[in-house]
Amino acid sequence: MTRLVVISNRVAPVDEGQTNVGGLAVAVQAALEKTGGIWFGWSGEKTRRRQHSPNLTERDRLTFATVDFTERDLREYYEGFSNGALWPLLHYRLDLAQFNRRDYLGYMRVNDWLARTVARLLEPDDLIWIHDYHLFTAARTLRRLGVRNRIGFFLHTPFPPRELFVALPWHAELLEALSACDLIGFQTEADLAAFHDCLQADDDFEMLEDGTVRAFGRTVRAAAFPIGLDAGNVRKLAVRHNRSRTLRRLKNTLGGRRMIISVDRLDYSKGLADRFRSYAMLLDVYKELDGKVTLMQVAPPSRTNVHGYSEIRTELENLAGSINGRFADFDWAPLRYLNRSFSRDILSCFYRAADVGLVTPLRDGMNLVAKEYVAAQDPENPGVLVLSKFAGAAAQMTDALLVNPYDHDEVANTLYRALRLPLSERRRRWQKLMDGLIANDVHRWQQDFVDVLAGSGDPKSGSFGS
Ligand code: ADQ
């Protein structure tokens, strides 16, 4: 059987039982556990000296191949270009993007080094699958080294409209490097269309009849593969921990109040400040909810050294303080704001205990929390998902209550509606959402991508994850 070699910025913690906070890690781990293969990338550790061969750890059919980064790698490639320039750009936040030539050169240097290091592990039949915006240029280096294997790339974030993308001084160079891949996957049809639109600026661009495109002297296939989750596993965890001590403690402290839950990495793209304002509006307008509802926001800090992240943290602390200051009573805090992560088991039983899952990113590639919330529900008495229109997940999860996260009135009114939705409607909506999650789980996502990459799947035979 062909081996799968996954290359991503960060390899999930190799030690079993550690929590993965991040959608990519969760999805890649689930996919690789099924097929076996190699997962290559950063260990999460720092080093002073450049490493030329990776550390290898075997677990079941999986080899974790990791390298350490230097301070300079982290500063220029990771914090600088990947998270200071590309992440905001890909999330339509030009105002936060910092374009800096030194960081860009550092990004290219690290992509180059990672590609050279992984190349030594490759065998001729391996399928290579590169993940995410940290590694836009790695495929080009692999080609320059003479690697002829099939190479796929999947972008976990949105792809922005051309008018925004061209603000990046090196946009054409990145597109050219990416076209060294055989297959490029996106989360949604809208991202795919924006990417095609960008490629059209190349003189060589041609859309071919079989759905592939010619650009930069190569033929590339691009398609949408909406990512899913291991829905059965989330459901199992939620059921298994339904009687856990943590859940009992949570329920005791709620004292019969309704609970709304939100879980995100602390990131400006996730829309936490707008969410808090919408929640304040709910409490302000619907006085009968006084003392009767709690929003639990779980948000572990991420990327604390990157521009824009400490500002959002301060803003949220102020907002949380002012909401509790304004509405709380001696026996009730309307907002529980937790800057920490929880194990997947605990999260899934928190989801199940919540009447509403509130997922309102301002822009998101997919958003796995929305899917996890649905998968964890009790079919007899399911909660309601309130979901941003600007999450990639909204294209599939049309039975959620969809909202514009910038419109605080709309979010507040929809929350109120969600808290009062009759059981029959909750069940009807949940069943449709759950059917979609099961039909389009992470294994199908992985299988669809790998089949098309290997040349045996036909993206024109149907759209993926519809
Ligand atoms: P992320 O931006 O990390 O992923 P998301 O899809 O929501 O976003 O995934 C977050 C994951 O981390 C979920 O599995 C969640 O359970 C977990 N998580 C978050 N907060 C946690 C906490 N406090 N404790 C424990 N676990 C926590 C990127 C893109 C997304 C895309 C994914 C997958 O930005 O748009 O959906 O990749 O492609």
Coordinates of C-alpha atoms and ligand atoms in Angstrom, one line a residue:
M1 CA 0.0 0.0 0.0
T2 CA 1.2 3.5 -0.8
R3 CA 2.6 5.3 2.2
L4 CA 1.3 8.7 3.2
V5 CA 3.8 11.3 4.2
V6 CA 2.2 14.3 6.0
I7 CA 4.2 17.5 6.3
S8 CA 2.9 20.2 8.6
N9 CA 4.4 23.1 10.6
R10 CA 3.8 21.3 13.9
V11 CA 3.5 17.6 14.6
A12 CA 1.0 16.9 17.4
P13 CA 2.5 16.0 20.8
V14 CA 3.9 12.5 20.4
D15 CA 3.1 11.5 23.9
E16 CA -0.3 9.9 24.1
G17 CA -2.9 11.6 26.2
Q18 CA -1.8 15.2 25.5
T19 CA -4.4 17.7 24.4
N20 CA -4.2 19.0 20.8
V21 CA -5.6 22.5 20.7
G22 CA -5.9 23.2 17.0
G23 CA -8.0 21.9 14.2
L24 CA -5.2 20.8 11.9
A25 CA -3.6 18.6 14.6
V26 CA -6.9 17.0 15.5
A27 CA -7.8 16.2 11.8
V28 CA -4.4 15.1 10.7
Q29 CA -4.0 12.8 13.7
A30 CA -7.4 11.2 13.0
A31 CA -6.5 10.7 9.3
L32 CA -3.0 9.3 9.9
E33 CA -4.1 6.9 12.6
K34 CA -6.2 5.2 10.0
T35 CA -3.6 4.9 7.2
G36 CA -0.3 4.9 9.0
G37 CA 2.7 6.7 7.5
I38 CA 5.0 9.5 8.4
W39 CA 4.1 12.8 10.1
F40 CA 7.0 15.3 9.6
G41 CA 7.3 18.8 11.2
W42 CA 8.3 20.9 14.2
S43 CA 8.6 19.2 17.6
G44 CA 7.6 22.3 19.5
E45 CA 11.1 22.5 20.9
K46 CA 13.8 25.1 20.4
T47 CA 17.5 24.5 19.6
R48 CA 20.6 26.5 19.0
R49 CA 22.0 24.4 16.2
R50 CA 20.4 23.5 12.8
Q51 CA 19.4 19.9 12.6
H52 CA 19.9 17.9 9.4
S53 CA 18.1 14.7 10.2
P54 CA 14.8 14.4 12.1
N55 CA 14.2 12.6 15.4
L56 CA 12.1 9.6 14.8
T57 CA 9.5 8.1 17.1
E58 CA 7.4 5.1 16.2
R59 CA 3.9 4.5 17.5
D60 CA 1.7 1.8 16.0
R61 CA 1.9 2.3 12.2
L62 CA 2.9 5.9 12.5
T63 CA 6.3 7.5 12.5
F64 CA 6.6 10.9 14.0
A65 CA 9.6 12.7 12.4
T66 CA 10.3 15.9 14.2
V67 CA 12.9 18.7 14.0
D68 CA 13.6 21.6 16.5
F69 CA 13.5 25.2 15.4
T70 CA 16.0 27.9 16.2
E71 CA 15.0 31.3 17.8
R72 CA 15.5 32.9 14.4
D73 CA 13.2 30.3 12.6
L74 CA 10.5 31.0 15.1
R75 CA 10.9 34.8 14.9
E76 CA 11.0 35.1 11.1
Y77 CA 9.2 32.1 9.7
Y78 CA 6.6 31.3 12.4
E79 CA 5.8 34.4 14.3
G80 CA 6.9 36.9 11.6
F81 CA 5.7 35.7 8.2
S82 CA 3.3 32.8 8.9
N83 CA 1.4 34.3 11.7
G84 CA 2.2 38.1 11.4
A85 CA 1.6 38.4 7.6
L86 CA -0.1 35.3 6.2
W87 CA -2.6 34.5 8.9
P88 CA -4.2 38.0 9.0
L89 CA -4.1 38.2 5.2
L90 CA -5.9 34.9 4.8
H91 CA -8.5 36.0 7.3
Y92 CA -9.2 39.2 5.4
R93 CA -7.4 41.3 8.1
L94 CA -5.0 43.5 6.0
D95 CA -5.1 46.0 8.9
L96 CA -3.2 43.6 11.1
A97 CA -0.8 42.2 8.5
Q98 CA 2.8 43.1 8.8
F99 CA 4.8 42.5 5.6
N100 CA 8.5 42.4 6.2
R101 CA 11.1 41.2 3.7
R102 CA 13.4 39.7 6.3
D103 CA 10.6 37.5 7.7
Y104 CA 9.7 36.5 4.1
L105 CA 13.2 35.4 3.4
G106 CA 13.2 33.5 6.7
Y107 CA 10.0 31.8 5.7
M108 CA 11.5 30.7 2.4
R109 CA 14.7 29.5 4.2
V110 CA 12.7 27.3 6.7
N111 CA 10.5 25.9 3.9
D112 CA 13.6 25.0 2.0
W113 CA 15.3 23.4 5.0
L114 CA 12.2 21.4 5.9
A115 CA 11.8 20.1 2.4
R116 CA 15.4 19.1 2.2
T117 CA 15.2 17.3 5.5
V118 CA 12.0 15.4 4.7
A119 CA 13.3 14.5 1.2
R120 CA 15.8 12.1 2.8
L121 CA 12.9 10.0 4.2
L122 CA 11.0 9.7 1.0
E123 CA 10.4 6.5 -1.1
P124 CA 9.4 6.6 -4.7
D125 CA 5.8 5.5 -4.2
D126 CA 5.0 7.8 -1.2
L127 CA 2.1 10.2 -1.5
I128 CA 3.2 13.6 0.0
W129 CA 0.6 15.7 1.7
I130 CA 1.6 19.2 2.8
H131 CA -0.6 21.2 5.2
D132 CA -1.4 24.8 5.6
Y133 CA -0.1 28.3 5.0
H134 CA 3.2 27.8 6.8
L135 CA 4.4 25.7 3.9
F136 CA 3.3 27.4 0.7
T137 CA 6.8 27.0 -0.9
A138 CA 8.0 23.6 0.3
A139 CA 6.7 21.7 -2.8
R140 CA 8.8 23.8 -5.1
T141 CA 12.0 22.9 -3.2
L142 CA 11.0 19.2 -3.3
R143 CA 10.6 19.5 -7.1
R144 CA 14.0 21.3 -7.4
L145 CA 15.5 18.4 -5.5
G146 CA 14.2 16.0 -8.2
V147 CA 11.3 14.6 -6.1
R148 CA 8.7 13.2 -8.7
N149 CA 6.2 11.8 -6.2
R150 CA 2.6 13.1 -6.2
I151 CA 2.4 16.1 -4.0
G152 CA -0.8 17.5 -2.5
F153 CA -1.4 20.6 -0.4
F154 CA -4.4 21.4 1.8
L155 CA -5.1 24.9 3.0
H156 CA -7.0 24.9 6.4
T157 CA -7.7 28.6 6.4
P158 CA -9.9 30.6 4.0
F159 CA -8.4 31.9 0.8
P160 CA -9.1 35.6 0.5
P161 CA -10.4 37.5 -2.6
R162 CA -7.8 38.5 -5.1
E163 CA -8.1 42.2 -4.3
L164 CA -6.7 41.4 -0.8
F165 CA -4.2 38.7 -1.7
V166 CA -2.4 40.9 -4.2
A167 CA -1.5 43.3 -1.3
L168 CA 1.1 40.8 -0.3
P169 CA 4.3 41.9 -2.1
W170 CA 5.3 38.3 -2.8
H171 CA 1.9 37.0 -3.8
A172 CA 2.9 35.9 -7.3
E173 CA 6.0 34.1 -6.0
L174 CA 3.9 32.1 -3.5
L175 CA 1.3 31.1 -6.1
E176 CA 4.1 30.0 -8.5
A177 CA 5.7 27.9 -5.7
L178 CA 2.4 26.3 -4.8
S179 CA 1.8 25.3 -8.4
A180 CA 4.6 22.8 -7.9
C181 CA 1.9 20.6 -6.3
D182 CA -0.4 18.2 -8.2
L183 CA -3.4 18.8 -6.1
I184 CA -4.4 21.9 -4.0
G185 CA -7.3 21.5 -1.6
F186 CA -9.5 24.2 0.0
Q187 CA -12.2 24.1 2.6
T188 CA -15.0 25.6 0.5
E189 CA -16.1 26.3 -3.1
A190 CA -15.7 30.0 -2.3
D191 CA -12.1 29.6 -1.3
L192 CA -11.5 27.6 -4.5
A193 CA -13.1 30.3 -6.6
A194 CA -10.9 33.0 -5.0
F195 CA -7.8 30.9 -5.7
H196 CA -8.7 30.4 -9.4
D197 CA -9.4 34.1 -9.6
C198 CA -5.8 34.8 -8.4
L199 CA -4.2 32.3 -10.7
Q200 CA -5.9 34.0 -13.7
A201 CA -3.4 36.9 -13.4
D202 CA -0.7 34.6 -14.8
D203 CA -0.3 35.0 -18.6
D204 CA 0.0 31.2 -18.9
F205 CA -3.4 30.6 -17.1
E206 CA -5.8 28.2 -18.8
M207 CA -8.8 26.3 -17.4
L208 CA -8.6 22.8 -19.0
E209 CA -11.6 20.6 -19.8
D210 CA -10.9 18.0 -17.2
G211 CA -11.1 20.6 -14.4
T212 CA -7.3 21.1 -14.0
V213 CA -5.7 24.5 -14.6
R214 CA -2.5 25.5 -16.4
A215 CA -0.5 28.2 -14.6
F216 CA 3.2 29.0 -14.2
G217 CA 4.1 26.3 -16.7
R218 CA 2.5 23.4 -14.7
T219 CA -0.8 21.7 -14.7
V220 CA -2.5 21.7 -11.3
R221 CA -5.8 20.3 -10.0
A222 CA -7.6 22.4 -7.3
A223 CA -10.8 21.3 -5.5
A224 CA -12.8 21.9 -2.3
F225 CA -12.5 19.2 0.4
P226 CA -14.4 20.4 3.4
I227 CA -12.8 18.9 6.5
G228 CA -14.8 16.8 8.9
L229 CA -14.3 15.2 12.3
D230 CA -14.3 11.7 13.8
A231 CA -18.0 12.3 14.8
G232 CA -18.4 8.8 16.2
N233 CA -15.5 9.3 18.6
V234 CA -16.7 12.7 19.9
R235 CA -20.1 11.2 20.5
K236 CA -18.5 8.2 22.3
L237 CA -16.4 10.6 24.5
A238 CA -19.5 12.7 25.4
V239 CA -21.5 9.6 26.4
R240 CA -18.7 8.0 28.3
H241 CA -18.1 11.1 30.4
N242 CA -21.7 11.9 30.9
R243 CA -21.5 10.7 34.5
S244 CA -18.0 12.2 35.2
R245 CA -17.2 14.1 38.4
T246 CA -16.2 17.2 36.3
L247 CA -19.6 17.2 34.7
R248 CA -21.4 16.8 38.1
R249 CA -19.3 19.7 39.4
L250 CA -20.2 21.9 36.4
K251 CA -23.9 21.1 36.8
N252 CA -23.8 21.8 40.6
T253 CA -22.3 25.2 39.9
L254 CA -24.8 26.0 37.2
G255 CA -27.7 25.3 39.7
G256 CA -30.2 24.6 36.9
R257 CA -29.3 27.6 34.8
R258 CA -29.2 27.4 31.0
M259 CA -25.7 27.2 29.6
I260 CA -24.2 28.6 26.3
I261 CA -20.8 27.3 25.4
S262 CA -18.0 28.8 23.2
V263 CA -14.6 27.1 22.7
D264 CA -11.9 28.8 20.6
R265 CA -8.2 29.4 20.5
L266 CA -7.8 33.0 21.6
D267 CA -7.5 34.5 18.2
Y268 CA -8.9 37.7 16.7
S269 CA -10.4 35.7 13.8
K270 CA -12.7 33.9 16.2
G271 CA -14.8 37.0 16.9
L272 CA -14.7 36.8 20.7
A273 CA -15.1 40.5 21.4
D274 CA -18.1 40.8 19.1
R275 CA -19.5 37.7 20.8
F276 CA -19.2 39.2 24.2
R277 CA -20.9 42.4 23.1
S278 CA -23.8 40.3 21.6
Y279 CA -24.1 38.4 24.8
A280 CA -24.2 41.7 26.8
M281 CA -27.0 42.8 24.4
L282 CA -28.9 39.6 25.1
L283 CA -28.8 40.3 28.9
D284 CA -29.6 43.9 28.4
V285 CA -32.7 43.4 26.2
Y286 CA -34.1 40.1 27.6
K287 CA -34.4 41.0 31.3
E288 CA -36.2 37.7 32.0
L289 CA -32.8 35.9 31.5
D290 CA -31.4 37.7 34.6
G291 CA -29.8 35.0 36.8
K292 CA -30.9 32.3 34.4
V293 CA -28.2 31.9 31.8
T294 CA -24.4 31.5 31.7
L295 CA -22.0 31.8 28.9
M296 CA -18.9 29.7 29.4
Q297 CA -16.1 30.8 27.0
V298 CA -13.1 28.5 26.9
A299 CA -10.2 30.3 25.2
P300 CA -6.6 29.2 25.8
P301 CA -4.1 31.9 24.7
S302 CA -2.2 31.2 21.5
R303 CA 0.6 32.9 19.5
T304 CA 1.3 35.3 22.4
N305 CA 4.4 36.8 20.8
V306 CA 2.5 37.8 17.6
H307 CA 1.2 41.3 16.8
G308 CA -2.5 41.7 17.5
Y309 CA -2.8 38.8 20.1
S310 CA -1.9 40.6 23.4
E311 CA -4.3 43.5 22.4
I312 CA -7.2 41.1 21.9
R313 CA -6.4 39.5 25.3
T314 CA -6.6 42.8 27.1
E315 CA -9.7 43.8 25.3
L316 CA -11.4 40.5 26.2
E317 CA -10.4 40.8 29.9
N318 CA -11.9 44.3 30.0
L319 CA -15.1 43.2 28.3
A320 CA -15.5 40.1 30.5
G321 CA -14.9 42.2 33.6
S322 CA -17.4 44.8 32.5
I323 CA -20.1 42.3 31.6
N324 CA -19.8 40.5 35.0
G325 CA -19.5 43.9 36.8
R326 CA -22.7 45.1 35.2
F327 CA -25.0 42.1 35.3
A328 CA -23.7 39.7 38.0
D329 CA -25.4 39.1 41.3
F330 CA -24.0 37.6 44.5
D331 CA -24.9 34.1 43.4
W332 CA -24.6 34.4 39.6
A333 CA -21.8 35.3 37.2
P334 CA -23.3 35.6 33.7
L335 CA -19.9 35.0 31.9
R336 CA -17.3 32.4 32.8
Y337 CA -14.2 33.3 30.8
L338 CA -11.5 30.5 31.1
N339 CA -8.1 31.1 29.6
R340 CA -7.1 27.5 29.5
S341 CA -7.5 24.3 27.5
F342 CA -9.3 21.1 28.5
S343 CA -8.9 17.5 27.5
R344 CA -11.1 16.4 24.6
D345 CA -13.1 14.1 27.0
I346 CA -14.0 17.0 29.2
L347 CA -14.8 19.3 26.3
S348 CA -17.1 16.9 24.8
C349 CA -19.1 16.5 28.0
F350 CA -19.2 20.3 28.4
Y351 CA -20.6 20.5 24.9
R352 CA -23.3 18.0 25.8
A353 CA -24.3 19.9 28.9
A354 CA -24.7 23.1 27.0
D355 CA -28.1 24.2 25.7
V356 CA -26.5 26.3 23.0
G357 CA -23.2 26.1 21.1
L358 CA -22.2 29.7 20.1
V359 CA -19.6 29.6 17.3
T360 CA -19.2 33.1 15.8
P361 CA -15.8 33.6 14.0
L362 CA -15.5 36.7 11.9
R363 CA -13.7 34.4 9.3
D364 CA -12.8 30.8 9.6
G365 CA -11.6 28.1 7.2
M366 CA -14.0 25.5 8.6
N367 CA -14.4 25.5 12.4
L368 CA -14.3 22.1 14.0
V369 CA -15.8 23.3 17.3
A370 CA -19.2 23.8 15.5
K371 CA -19.0 20.1 14.4
E372 CA -17.8 18.8 17.7
Y373 CA -20.7 20.6 19.5
V374 CA -23.3 18.9 17.3
A375 CA -21.6 15.4 17.5
A376 CA -21.6 15.6 21.3
Q377 CA -25.3 16.2 21.7
D378 CA -27.9 13.9 23.3
P379 CA -30.2 12.8 20.4
E380 CA -33.2 12.8 22.8
N381 CA -32.6 16.4 24.0
P382 CA -30.1 18.1 21.7
G383 CA -28.8 21.7 22.1
V384 CA -28.9 24.3 19.3
L385 CA -25.9 25.5 17.2
V386 CA -25.7 29.2 16.5
L387 CA -23.1 29.6 13.8
S388 CA -21.4 32.4 11.9
K389 CA -22.1 32.7 8.2
F390 CA -18.4 33.5 7.8
A391 CA -17.2 30.1 9.0
G392 CA -16.5 27.6 6.2
A393 CA -18.7 25.2 8.2
A394 CA -21.8 27.3 7.4
A395 CA -21.7 26.1 3.8
Q396 CA -22.5 22.6 5.0
M397 CA -24.3 23.2 8.3
T398 CA -27.3 25.1 7.0
D399 CA -29.6 23.6 9.7
A400 CA -27.8 25.6 12.4
L401 CA -29.1 29.0 13.2
L402 CA -26.9 31.1 11.0
V403 CA -25.9 34.7 12.1
N404 CA -23.8 37.6 11.0
P405 CA -21.3 37.9 13.9
Y406 CA -20.8 41.7 13.3
D407 CA -24.6 42.2 13.9
H408 CA -24.9 42.1 17.7
D409 CA -28.7 42.6 17.6
E410 CA -29.1 39.6 15.3
V411 CA -26.8 37.4 17.4
A412 CA -28.6 38.4 20.6
N413 CA -32.0 37.8 19.1
T414 CA -30.9 34.4 17.7
L415 CA -29.5 33.4 21.0
Y416 CA -32.8 34.2 22.6
R417 CA -34.6 32.1 20.0
A418 CA -32.1 29.2 20.4
L419 CA -32.8 29.1 24.2
R420 CA -36.5 28.8 23.4
L421 CA -36.5 26.5 20.4
P422 CA -39.1 23.7 20.9
L423 CA -37.8 20.1 21.3
S424 CA -39.2 18.9 18.0
E425 CA -37.4 21.6 16.1
R426 CA -34.2 21.0 18.0
R427 CA -34.4 17.3 17.2
R428 CA -35.1 17.9 13.5
R429 CA -32.3 20.4 13.0
W430 CA -29.8 18.3 15.0
Q431 CA -30.6 15.1 13.1
K432 CA -29.9 16.8 9.7
L433 CA -26.7 18.3 11.0
M434 CA -25.6 14.9 12.5
D435 CA -26.4 13.1 9.2
G436 CA -24.1 15.5 7.4
L437 CA -21.3 15.0 10.0
I438 CA -21.4 11.2 9.7
A439 CA -21.6 11.3 5.9
N440 CA -18.6 13.7 5.6
D441 CA -16.4 12.7 8.5
V442 CA -12.6 13.2 8.7
H443 CA -12.0 9.7 7.2
R444 CA -14.0 10.6 4.1
W445 CA -12.1 13.9 3.8
Q446 CA -8.8 12.1 4.0
Q447 CA -9.9 9.4 1.6
D448 CA -11.3 11.8 -1.0
F449 CA -8.1 13.9 -0.9
V450 CA -5.8 10.9 -1.1
D451 CA -7.8 9.3 -3.9
V452 CA -7.7 12.4 -6.1
L453 CA -4.0 12.9 -5.3
A454 CA -3.2 9.3 -6.2
G455 CA -5.1 9.8 -9.4
S456 CA -7.8 7.3 -8.7
G457 CA -10.6 9.7 -7.6
D458 CA -12.4 12.0 -9.9
P459 CA -13.3 15.4 -8.4
K460 CA -15.8 15.9 -11.3
S461 CA -17.8 12.8 -10.3
G462 CA -19.4 14.8 -7.5
S463 CA -18.5 17.5 -5.1
F464 CA -16.8 16.6 -1.9
G465 CA -18.5 16.7 1.4
S466 CA -21.7 18.1 0.1
Ligands
ADQ1 P1 -8.3 26.2 14.3 O1 -8.2 27.7 14.0 O2 -7.4 25.8 15.4 O3 -8.0 25.3 13.0 P2 -10.9 24.9 14.8 O4 -11.3 24.3 13.6 O5 -12.0 25.5 15.6 O6 -9.8 26.0 14.7 O7 -10.3 23.8 15.7 C1 -9.9 23.9 17.0 C2 -9.7 22.6 17.7 O8 -9.0 22.8 18.9 C3 -11.0 21.8 18.0 O9 -10.8 20.5 17.8 C4 -11.2 22.2 19.5 O10 -11.9 21.2 20.2 C5 -9.8 22.3 20.0 N1 -9.7 23.3 21.0 C6 -10.0 24.6 20.9 N2 -10.0 25.2 22.1 C7 -9.7 24.2 23.0 C8 -9.5 24.2 24.4 N3 -9.7 25.3 25.2 N4 -9.2 23.0 25.0 C9 -9.1 21.9 24.3 N5 -9.2 21.9 22.9 C10 -9.5 23.0 22.3 C11 -7.7 25.5 11.6 C12 -8.6 26.5 10.9 C13 -10.0 26.0 11.0 C14 -10.2 24.6 10.5 C15 -9.2 23.7 11.2 C16 -9.2 22.3 10.5 O11 -8.4 27.8 11.4 O12 -10.9 26.9 10.2 O13 -11.5 24.1 10.8 O14 -7.8 24.2 11.0 O15 -9.0 22.4 9.1

